[in-house]
């Protein structure tokens, strides 16, 4: 789209809509994001609108940025500027759509048609897009955990035991617990945003975009993946308990054996006396 799309306060230079998930919590004191980018913007609960020369972008406190008509060069420059340093652990998930203006709201084939230039309508859509991107982050975490340790129940079913040490089991349990806790602690981010308590007239727009992104179905699937992680956790806990019990049993057997040996030695001495 070559023509400029004019808002009351914004001139959109193109029709690109991009979503970036930094895997970071912008509101955290430990965030890698330069907080000065939140200054001068307009805040709506957990989102801040920043207007730039070619369009706008919305910064969400939970680590997602939604760009409206910000070209690739400007996006990359802004993304680089958003970082306070060159940390390599910065995780980035990207999604790209497009938008236009029409007579009614329509979402089809990754093209969003907006009926007017209301910035809060764009925010309602951005909320759904940001949640979808955050959900993707959790989906990847859960899937990787299941994939990395799927051999454990298979090994248990095949051999009746797991050929790893108690220390390794403890490490794996810690990793699974960390993944599960991280997702559950942030699970509220996938609920209907608080913004719509204050602006209920925009909730239907959000719901429509959320349905297009299959957010509810994906949340249900994520819950099932968390249940699988929990089952893996319980299997490992039981195996660790079994290994500990076996270890104690062997200690008892060894102690009894030693006691029997001492008894026999003493009896032998008494016979020889």
PDB file of C-alpha atoms in Angstrom:
ATOM      1  CA  UNK A   1       0.000   0.000   0.000  1.00  0.00           C
ATOM      2  CA  UNK A   2       1.818   3.113  -1.186  1.00  0.00           C
ATOM      3  CA  UNK A   3      -0.573   5.860  -0.117  1.00  0.00           C
ATOM      4  CA  UNK A   4      -0.282   7.416   3.299  1.00  0.00           C
ATOM      5  CA  UNK A   5      -3.117   6.488   5.679  1.00  0.00           C
ATOM      6  CA  UNK A   6      -3.950   9.464   7.885  1.00  0.00           C
ATOM      7  CA  UNK A   7      -5.185   9.249  11.440  1.00  0.00           C
ATOM      8  CA  UNK A   8      -6.224  12.344  13.388  1.00  0.00           C
ATOM      9  CA  UNK A   9      -2.726  12.513  14.884  1.00  0.00           C
ATOM     10  CA  UNK A  10      -0.809   9.830  12.990  1.00  0.00           C
ATOM     11  CA  UNK A  11       0.235   9.332   9.391  1.00  0.00           C
ATOM     12  CA  UNK A  12       0.676   5.639   8.642  1.00  0.00           C
ATOM     13  CA  UNK A  13       3.368   5.262   5.996  1.00  0.00           C
ATOM     14  CA  UNK A  14       2.449   1.660   5.141  1.00  0.00           C
ATOM     15  CA  UNK A  15       0.120  -1.186   6.146  1.00  0.00           C
ATOM     16  CA  UNK A  16       2.582  -3.377   8.051  1.00  0.00           C
ATOM     17  CA  UNK A  17       1.592  -4.716  11.463  1.00  0.00           C
ATOM     18  CA  UNK A  18       4.387  -6.450  13.377  1.00  0.00           C
ATOM     19  CA  UNK A  19       4.470  -8.113  16.779  1.00  0.00           C
ATOM     20  CA  UNK A  20       7.724  -8.642  18.676  1.00  0.00           C
ATOM     21  CA  UNK A  21       8.023 -10.652  21.883  1.00  0.00           C
ATOM     22  CA  UNK A  22      11.269  -9.963  23.704  1.00  0.00           C
ATOM     23  CA  UNK A  23      10.765 -12.672  26.338  1.00  0.00           C
ATOM     24  CA  UNK A  24      11.274  -9.974  28.951  1.00  0.00           C
ATOM     25  CA  UNK A  25       9.185  -8.266  31.640  1.00  0.00           C
ATOM     26  CA  UNK A  26       9.421  -4.560  30.856  1.00  0.00           C
ATOM     27  CA  UNK A  27       8.017  -3.618  34.281  1.00  0.00           C
ATOM     28  CA  UNK A  28      10.691  -5.598  36.151  1.00  0.00           C
ATOM     29  CA  UNK A  29      13.652  -3.859  37.753  1.00  0.00           C
ATOM     30  CA  UNK A  30      15.852  -6.516  36.095  1.00  0.00           C
ATOM     31  CA  UNK A  31      14.485  -5.801  32.616  1.00  0.00           C
ATOM     32  CA  UNK A  32      16.939  -5.213  29.775  1.00  0.00           C
ATOM     33  CA  UNK A  33      14.619  -2.578  28.325  1.00  0.00           C
ATOM     34  CA  UNK A  34      15.601   1.066  28.453  1.00  0.00           C
ATOM     35  CA  UNK A  35      12.826   2.637  30.529  1.00  0.00           C
ATOM     36  CA  UNK A  36      13.125   6.013  28.793  1.00  0.00           C
ATOM     37  CA  UNK A  37      11.000   4.636  25.940  1.00  0.00           C
ATOM     38  CA  UNK A  38       8.004   4.625  28.272  1.00  0.00           C
ATOM     39  CA  UNK A  39       8.395   8.347  28.909  1.00  0.00           C
ATOM     40  CA  UNK A  40       6.275  10.669  26.821  1.00  0.00           C
ATOM     41  CA  UNK A  41       3.889   7.908  25.759  1.00  0.00           C
ATOM     42  CA  UNK A  42       0.214   7.526  26.603  1.00  0.00           C
ATOM     43  CA  UNK A  43      -0.415   4.746  29.127  1.00  0.00           C
ATOM     44  CA  UNK A  44      -3.547   2.585  29.174  1.00  0.00           C
ATOM     45  CA  UNK A  45      -3.163   0.152  32.104  1.00  0.00           C
ATOM     46  CA  UNK A  46      -0.392  -2.277  31.032  1.00  0.00           C
ATOM     47  CA  UNK A  47       0.190  -0.742  27.577  1.00  0.00           C
ATOM     48  CA  UNK A  48       1.906   2.458  26.427  1.00  0.00           C
ATOM     49  CA  UNK A  49       1.276   4.089  23.038  1.00  0.00           C
ATOM     50  CA  UNK A  50       4.322   5.674  21.389  1.00  0.00           C
ATOM     51  CA  UNK A  51       3.714   7.770  18.261  1.00  0.00           C
ATOM     52  CA  UNK A  52       6.594   7.981  15.754  1.00  0.00           C
ATOM     53  CA  UNK A  53       7.061   9.615  12.358  1.00  0.00           C
ATOM     54  CA  UNK A  54       5.736   6.684  10.310  1.00  0.00           C
ATOM     55  CA  UNK A  55       3.103   5.271  12.661  1.00  0.00           C
ATOM     56  CA  UNK A  56       2.876   4.034  16.240  1.00  0.00           C
ATOM     57  CA  UNK A  57       3.857   1.180  18.503  1.00  0.00           C
ATOM     58  CA  UNK A  58       2.402  -0.212  21.716  1.00  0.00           C
ATOM     59  CA  UNK A  59       4.700  -1.357  24.511  1.00  0.00           C
ATOM     60  CA  UNK A  60       3.146  -3.987  26.779  1.00  0.00           C
ATOM     61  CA  UNK A  61       4.598  -4.357  30.261  1.00  0.00           C
ATOM     62  CA  UNK A  62       4.955  -8.126  29.871  1.00  0.00           C
ATOM     63  CA  UNK A  63       7.532  -7.840  27.105  1.00  0.00           C
ATOM     64  CA  UNK A  64       5.681  -7.495  23.803  1.00  0.00           C
ATOM     65  CA  UNK A  65       5.750  -4.619  21.289  1.00  0.00           C
ATOM     66  CA  UNK A  66       3.126  -4.209  18.557  1.00  0.00           C
ATOM     67  CA  UNK A  67       4.199  -1.981  15.664  1.00  0.00           C
ATOM     68  CA  UNK A  68       1.622  -0.289  13.433  1.00  0.00           C
ATOM     69  CA  UNK A  69       3.116   0.962  10.134  1.00  0.00           C
ATOM     70  CA  UNK A  70       6.654   1.223  11.432  1.00  0.00           C
ATOM     71  CA  UNK A  71       8.937   0.142   8.572  1.00  0.00           C
ATOM     72  CA  UNK A  72      11.548  -2.570   8.989  1.00  0.00           C
ATOM     73  CA  UNK A  73      14.529  -0.230   9.239  1.00  0.00           C
ATOM     74  CA  UNK A  74      12.834   1.911  11.874  1.00  0.00           C
ATOM     75  CA  UNK A  75      11.640  -1.210  13.725  1.00  0.00           C
ATOM     76  CA  UNK A  76      15.134  -2.663  13.880  1.00  0.00           C
ATOM     77  CA  UNK A  77      16.547   0.670  15.032  1.00  0.00           C
ATOM     78  CA  UNK A  78      13.890   0.938  17.739  1.00  0.00           C
ATOM     79  CA  UNK A  79      14.409  -2.676  18.807  1.00  0.00           C
ATOM     80  CA  UNK A  80      18.159  -2.088  19.126  1.00  0.00           C
ATOM     81  CA  UNK A  81      17.506   1.108  21.057  1.00  0.00           C
ATOM     82  CA  UNK A  82      15.066  -0.633  23.380  1.00  0.00           C
ATOM     83  CA  UNK A  83      17.927  -2.751  24.721  1.00  0.00           C
ATOM     84  CA  UNK A  84      20.158  -1.225  27.363  1.00  0.00           C
ATOM     85  CA  UNK A  85      23.028  -3.519  26.387  1.00  0.00           C
ATOM     86  CA  UNK A  86      23.990  -6.229  23.906  1.00  0.00           C
ATOM     87  CA  UNK A  87      22.841  -9.194  25.986  1.00  0.00           C
ATOM     88  CA  UNK A  88      22.714 -12.364  23.934  1.00  0.00           C
ATOM     89  CA  UNK A  89      19.955 -14.020  25.980  1.00  0.00           C
ATOM     90  CA  UNK A  90      17.385 -11.586  24.555  1.00  0.00           C
ATOM     91  CA  UNK A  91      14.744 -13.874  23.119  1.00  0.00           C
ATOM     92  CA  UNK A  92      12.671 -12.602  20.217  1.00  0.00           C
ATOM     93  CA  UNK A  93       9.503 -13.977  18.654  1.00  0.00           C
ATOM     94  CA  UNK A  94       8.109 -12.200  15.603  1.00  0.00           C
ATOM     95  CA  UNK A  95       4.757 -12.180  13.831  1.00  0.00           C
ATOM     96  CA  UNK A  96       3.771 -10.085  10.818  1.00  0.00           C
ATOM     97  CA  UNK A  97       0.320  -9.080   9.562  1.00  0.00           C
ATOM     98  CA  UNK A  98      -1.121  -6.102   7.694  1.00  0.00           C
ATOM     99  CA  UNK A  99      -3.988  -3.655   8.119  1.00  0.00           C
ATOM    100  CA  UNK A 100      -6.153  -1.283   6.143  1.00  0.00           C
ATOM    101  CA  UNK A 101      -9.183   0.943   6.628  1.00  0.00           C
ATOM    102  CA  UNK A 102     -12.632  -0.092   5.367  1.00  0.00           C
ATOM    103  CA  UNK A 103     -16.335   0.287   6.187  1.00  0.00           C
ATOM    104  CA  UNK A 104     -16.405  -2.428   8.866  1.00  0.00           C
ATOM    105  CA  UNK A 105     -14.107  -4.481  11.043  1.00  0.00           C
ATOM    106  CA  UNK A 106     -12.896  -7.548   9.193  1.00  0.00           C
ATOM    107  CA  UNK A 107     -10.064  -9.991   9.902  1.00  0.00           C
ATOM    108  CA  UNK A 108      -9.166 -12.337   7.084  1.00  0.00           C
ATOM    109  CA  UNK A 109      -5.959 -13.949   5.819  1.00  0.00           C
ATOM    110  CA  UNK A 110      -3.837 -11.938   8.292  1.00  0.00           C
ATOM    111  CA  UNK A 111      -5.286  -8.648   7.033  1.00  0.00           C
ATOM    112  CA  UNK A 112      -7.147  -6.497   9.563  1.00  0.00           C
ATOM    113  CA  UNK A 113      -9.662  -4.011   8.126  1.00  0.00           C
ATOM    114  CA  UNK A 114     -10.468  -1.176  10.532  1.00  0.00           C
ATOM    115  CA  UNK A 115     -13.716   0.838  10.273  1.00  0.00           C
ATOM    116  CA  UNK A 116     -12.182   4.007  11.732  1.00  0.00           C
ATOM    117  CA  UNK A 117      -9.001   5.586  13.076  1.00  0.00           C
ATOM    118  CA  UNK A 118      -9.756   5.147  16.785  1.00  0.00           C
ATOM    119  CA  UNK A 119      -6.440   4.388  18.537  1.00  0.00           C
ATOM    120  CA  UNK A 120      -8.238   2.407  21.258  1.00  0.00           C
ATOM    121  CA  UNK A 121      -9.580   0.062  18.592  1.00  0.00           C
ATOM    122  CA  UNK A 122      -5.985  -0.563  17.543  1.00  0.00           C
ATOM    123  CA  UNK A 123      -5.100  -1.102  21.197  1.00  0.00           C
ATOM    124  CA  UNK A 124      -7.900  -3.672  21.576  1.00  0.00           C
ATOM    125  CA  UNK A 125      -6.490  -5.566  18.585  1.00  0.00           C
ATOM    126  CA  UNK A 126      -2.929  -5.116  19.867  1.00  0.00           C
ATOM    127  CA  UNK A 127      -3.929  -6.685  23.197  1.00  0.00           C
ATOM    128  CA  UNK A 128      -5.012  -9.877  21.428  1.00  0.00           C
ATOM    129  CA  UNK A 129      -1.897  -9.915  19.227  1.00  0.00           C
ATOM    130  CA  UNK A 130       0.400  -9.354  22.226  1.00  0.00           C
ATOM    131  CA  UNK A 131      -1.308 -12.117  24.216  1.00  0.00           C
ATOM    132  CA  UNK A 132      -1.027 -14.478  21.254  1.00  0.00           C
ATOM    133  CA  UNK A 133       2.702 -13.783  21.044  1.00  0.00           C
ATOM    134  CA  UNK A 134       3.153 -14.294  24.795  1.00  0.00           C
ATOM    135  CA  UNK A 135       1.144 -17.496  24.575  1.00  0.00           C
ATOM    136  CA  UNK A 136       3.499 -18.683  21.825  1.00  0.00           C
ATOM    137  CA  UNK A 137       6.419 -18.159  24.217  1.00  0.00           C
ATOM    138  CA  UNK A 138       4.744 -20.354  26.850  1.00  0.00           C
ATOM    139  CA  UNK A 139       3.814 -22.963  24.230  1.00  0.00           C
ATOM    140  CA  UNK A 140       7.460 -23.225  23.173  1.00  0.00           C
ATOM    141  CA  UNK A 141       8.624 -23.533  26.809  1.00  0.00           C
ATOM    142  CA  UNK A 142       6.111 -26.273  27.583  1.00  0.00           C
ATOM    143  CA  UNK A 143       6.737 -28.162  24.343  1.00  0.00           C
ATOM    144  CA  UNK A 144      10.517 -28.056  24.797  1.00  0.00           C
ATOM    145  CA  UNK A 145      10.210 -29.405  28.346  1.00  0.00           C
ATOM    146  CA  UNK A 146       8.016 -32.276  27.173  1.00  0.00           C
ATOM    147  CA  UNK A 147      10.313 -33.008  24.222  1.00  0.00           C
ATOM    148  CA  UNK A 148      13.523 -32.891  26.283  1.00  0.00           C
ATOM    149  CA  UNK A 149      12.257 -35.390  28.866  1.00  0.00           C
ATOM    150  CA  UNK A 150       9.817 -37.539  26.876  1.00  0.00           C
ATOM    151  CA  UNK A 151      12.364 -40.386  26.964  1.00  0.00           C
ATOM    152  CA  UNK A 152      11.901 -40.765  30.736  1.00  0.00           C
ATOM    153  CA  UNK A 153       8.420 -42.393  30.783  1.00  0.00           C
ATOM    154  CA  UNK A 154       9.408 -44.424  27.705  1.00  0.00           C
ATOM    155  CA  UNK A 155      12.494 -45.732  29.504  1.00  0.00           C
ATOM    156  CA  UNK A 156      10.448 -46.461  32.619  1.00  0.00           C
ATOM    157  CA  UNK A 157       7.864 -48.381  30.580  1.00  0.00           C
ATOM    158  CA  UNK A 158      10.542 -50.364  28.727  1.00  0.00           C
ATOM    159  CA  UNK A 159      12.987 -51.205  31.543  1.00  0.00           C
ATOM    160  CA  UNK A 160      10.953 -50.615  34.695  1.00  0.00           C
ATOM    161  CA  UNK A 161      13.440 -48.057  35.967  1.00  0.00           C
ATOM    162  CA  UNK A 162      15.232 -44.839  35.013  1.00  0.00           C
ATOM    163  CA  UNK A 163      18.976 -45.035  34.477  1.00  0.00           C
ATOM    164  CA  UNK A 164      19.857 -41.627  35.898  1.00  0.00           C
ATOM    165  CA  UNK A 165      21.173 -40.631  39.299  1.00  0.00           C
ATOM    166  CA  UNK A 166      19.208 -38.993  42.096  1.00  0.00           C
ATOM    167  CA  UNK A 167      21.181 -35.802  41.500  1.00  0.00           C
ATOM    168  CA  UNK A 168      20.192 -35.721  37.822  1.00  0.00           C
ATOM    169  CA  UNK A 169      16.565 -36.480  38.719  1.00  0.00           C
ATOM    170  CA  UNK A 170      16.624 -33.559  41.166  1.00  0.00           C
ATOM    171  CA  UNK A 171      17.986 -31.254  38.436  1.00  0.00           C
ATOM    172  CA  UNK A 172      15.302 -32.342  35.955  1.00  0.00           C
ATOM    173  CA  UNK A 173      12.579 -31.914  38.582  1.00  0.00           C
ATOM    174  CA  UNK A 174      13.907 -28.409  39.232  1.00  0.00           C
ATOM    175  CA  UNK A 175      13.812 -27.558  35.522  1.00  0.00           C
ATOM    176  CA  UNK A 176      10.257 -28.881  35.111  1.00  0.00           C
ATOM    177  CA  UNK A 177       9.098 -27.060  38.232  1.00  0.00           C
ATOM    178  CA  UNK A 178      10.717 -23.821  37.020  1.00  0.00           C
ATOM    179  CA  UNK A 179       8.984 -24.065  33.624  1.00  0.00           C
ATOM    180  CA  UNK A 180       5.625 -24.893  35.155  1.00  0.00           C
ATOM    181  CA  UNK A 181       5.898 -22.147  37.791  1.00  0.00           C
ATOM    182  CA  UNK A 182       6.974 -19.520  35.251  1.00  0.00           C
ATOM    183  CA  UNK A 183       3.938 -20.237  33.076  1.00  0.00           C
ATOM    184  CA  UNK A 184       1.442 -20.485  35.935  1.00  0.00           C
ATOM    185  CA  UNK A 185       2.709 -17.275  37.591  1.00  0.00           C
ATOM    186  CA  UNK A 186       2.083 -15.387  34.337  1.00  0.00           C
ATOM    187  CA  UNK A 187      -1.081 -17.273  33.376  1.00  0.00           C
ATOM    188  CA  UNK A 188      -3.190 -14.225  34.259  1.00  0.00           C
ATOM    189  CA  UNK A 189      -1.695 -12.435  31.253  1.00  0.00           C
ATOM    190  CA  UNK A 190      -3.830 -14.707  29.066  1.00  0.00           C
ATOM    191  CA  UNK A 191      -7.092 -13.558  30.689  1.00  0.00           C
ATOM    192  CA  UNK A 192      -9.177 -10.676  29.335  1.00  0.00           C
ATOM    193  CA  UNK A 193      -7.028  -7.560  29.985  1.00  0.00           C
ATOM    194  CA  UNK A 194      -8.051  -5.135  32.733  1.00  0.00           C
ATOM    195  CA  UNK A 195      -8.193  -2.380  30.106  1.00  0.00           C
ATOM    196  CA  UNK A 196     -11.649  -3.627  29.092  1.00  0.00           C
ATOM    197  CA  UNK A 197     -13.060  -3.074  32.569  1.00  0.00           C
ATOM    198  CA  UNK A 198     -12.544   0.626  31.921  1.00  0.00           C
ATOM    199  CA  UNK A 199     -13.387   0.502  28.199  1.00  0.00           C
ATOM    200  CA  UNK A 200     -15.958  -2.322  27.832  1.00  0.00           C
ATOM    201  CA  UNK A 201     -17.114  -0.985  24.455  1.00  0.00           C
ATOM    202  CA  UNK A 202     -13.863  -2.283  22.904  1.00  0.00           C
ATOM    203  CA  UNK A 203     -14.005  -5.785  24.367  1.00  0.00           C
ATOM    204  CA  UNK A 204     -15.942  -7.242  21.400  1.00  0.00           C
ATOM    205  CA  UNK A 205     -13.138  -6.103  19.071  1.00  0.00           C
ATOM    206  CA  UNK A 206     -10.562  -7.766  21.304  1.00  0.00           C
ATOM    207  CA  UNK A 207     -12.631 -10.966  21.484  1.00  0.00           C
ATOM    208  CA  UNK A 208     -12.916 -11.076  17.714  1.00  0.00           C
ATOM    209  CA  UNK A 209      -9.152 -10.794  17.279  1.00  0.00           C
ATOM    210  CA  UNK A 210      -8.594 -13.324  20.080  1.00  0.00           C
ATOM    211  CA  UNK A 211     -10.862 -15.813  18.301  1.00  0.00           C
ATOM    212  CA  UNK A 212      -8.947 -15.282  15.064  1.00  0.00           C
ATOM    213  CA  UNK A 213      -5.682 -16.049  16.892  1.00  0.00           C
ATOM    214  CA  UNK A 214      -7.292 -19.128  18.569  1.00  0.00           C
ATOM    215  CA  UNK A 215      -6.189 -17.864  21.978  1.00  0.00           C
ATOM    216  CA  UNK A 216      -8.796 -19.743  24.035  1.00  0.00           C
ATOM    217  CA  UNK A 217      -8.175 -23.080  22.300  1.00  0.00           C
ATOM    218  CA  UNK A 218      -4.430 -22.634  22.611  1.00  0.00           C
ATOM    219  CA  UNK A 219      -4.736 -21.813  26.326  1.00  0.00           C
ATOM    220  CA  UNK A 220      -6.704 -25.056  26.797  1.00  0.00           C
ATOM    221  CA  UNK A 221      -3.999 -26.965  24.929  1.00  0.00           C
ATOM    222  CA  UNK A 222      -1.318 -25.283  27.027  1.00  0.00           C
ATOM    223  CA  UNK A 223      -3.164 -26.430  30.160  1.00  0.00           C
ATOM    224  CA  UNK A 224      -2.963 -30.014  28.867  1.00  0.00           C
ATOM    225  CA  UNK A 225       0.765 -29.593  28.225  1.00  0.00           C
ATOM    226  CA  UNK A 226       1.182 -28.327  31.786  1.00  0.00           C
ATOM    227  CA  UNK A 227      -0.660 -31.431  32.986  1.00  0.00           C
ATOM    228  CA  UNK A 228       1.819 -33.559  31.014  1.00  0.00           C
ATOM    229  CA  UNK A 229       4.720 -31.684  32.643  1.00  0.00           C
ATOM    230  CA  UNK A 230       3.095 -32.273  36.036  1.00  0.00           C
ATOM    231  CA  UNK A 231       2.796 -36.006  35.294  1.00  0.00           C
ATOM    232  CA  UNK A 232       6.478 -36.108  34.309  1.00  0.00           C
ATOM    233  CA  UNK A 233       7.292 -34.299  37.545  1.00  0.00           C
ATOM    234  CA  UNK A 234       5.323 -36.855  39.581  1.00  0.00           C
ATOM    235  CA  UNK A 235       6.978 -39.779  37.767  1.00  0.00           C
ATOM    236  CA  UNK A 236      10.394 -38.358  38.613  1.00  0.00           C
ATOM    237  CA  UNK A 237       9.359 -37.682  42.208  1.00  0.00           C
ATOM    238  CA  UNK A 238       8.211 -41.290  42.595  1.00  0.00           C
ATOM    239  CA  UNK A 239      11.391 -42.609  40.981  1.00  0.00           C
ATOM    240  CA  UNK A 240      13.537 -40.416  43.222  1.00  0.00           C
ATOM    241  CA  UNK A 241      11.601 -41.681  46.237  1.00  0.00           C
ATOM    242  CA  UNK A 242      12.063 -45.269  45.029  1.00  0.00           C
ATOM    243  CA  UNK A 243      15.808 -44.786  44.527  1.00  0.00           C
ATOM    244  CA  UNK A 244      16.110 -43.266  47.996  1.00  0.00           C
ATOM    245  CA  UNK A 245      14.138 -46.142  49.523  1.00  0.00           C
ATOM    246  CA  UNK A 246      16.318 -48.684  47.689  1.00  0.00           C
ATOM    247  CA  UNK A 247      19.418 -46.896  48.938  1.00  0.00           C
ATOM    248  CA  UNK A 248      18.145 -47.049  52.531  1.00  0.00           C
ATOM    249  CA  UNK A 249      17.265 -50.711  52.096  1.00  0.00           C
ATOM    250  CA  UNK A 250      20.809 -51.492  50.940  1.00  0.00           C
ATOM    251  CA  UNK A 251      22.239 -49.585  53.911  1.00  0.00           C
ATOM    252  CA  UNK A 252      20.052 -51.643  56.248  1.00  0.00           C
ATOM    253  CA  UNK A 253      21.098 -54.876  54.517  1.00  0.00           C
ATOM    254  CA  UNK A 254      24.785 -53.931  54.781  1.00  0.00           C
ATOM    255  CA  UNK A 255      24.426 -52.998  58.460  1.00  0.00           C
ATOM    256  CA  UNK A 256      22.616 -56.249  59.231  1.00  0.00           C
ATOM    257  CA  UNK A 257      25.302 -58.165  57.327  1.00  0.00           C
ATOM    258  CA  UNK A 258      28.047 -56.441  59.310  1.00  0.00           C
ATOM    259  CA  UNK A 259      26.214 -57.186  62.547  1.00  0.00           C
ATOM    260  CA  UNK A 260      25.889 -60.868  61.557  1.00  0.00           C
ATOM    261  CA  UNK A 261      29.591 -61.023  60.705  1.00  0.00           C
ATOM    262  CA  UNK A 262      30.503 -59.505  64.088  1.00  0.00           C
ATOM    263  CA  UNK A 263      28.155 -61.953  65.808  1.00  0.00           C
ATOM    264  CA  UNK A 264      29.684 -64.930  63.993  1.00  0.00           C
ATOM    265  CA  UNK A 265      33.230 -63.721  64.759  1.00  0.00           C
ATOM    266  CA  UNK A 266      32.313 -63.343  68.436  1.00  0.00           C
ATOM    267  CA  UNK A 267      30.710 -66.793  68.506  1.00  0.00           C
ATOM    268  CA  UNK A 268      33.793 -68.259  66.875  1.00  0.00           C
ATOM    269  CA  UNK A 269      35.995 -66.622  69.503  1.00  0.00           C
ATOM    270  CA  UNK A 270      33.799 -68.017  72.285  1.00  0.00           C
ATOM    271  CA  UNK A 271      34.056 -71.532  70.809  1.00  0.00           C
ATOM    272  CA  UNK A 272      37.804 -71.242  70.558  1.00  0.00           C
ATOM    273  CA  UNK A 273      38.125 -69.956  74.112  1.00  0.00           C
TER     274      UNK A 273
END
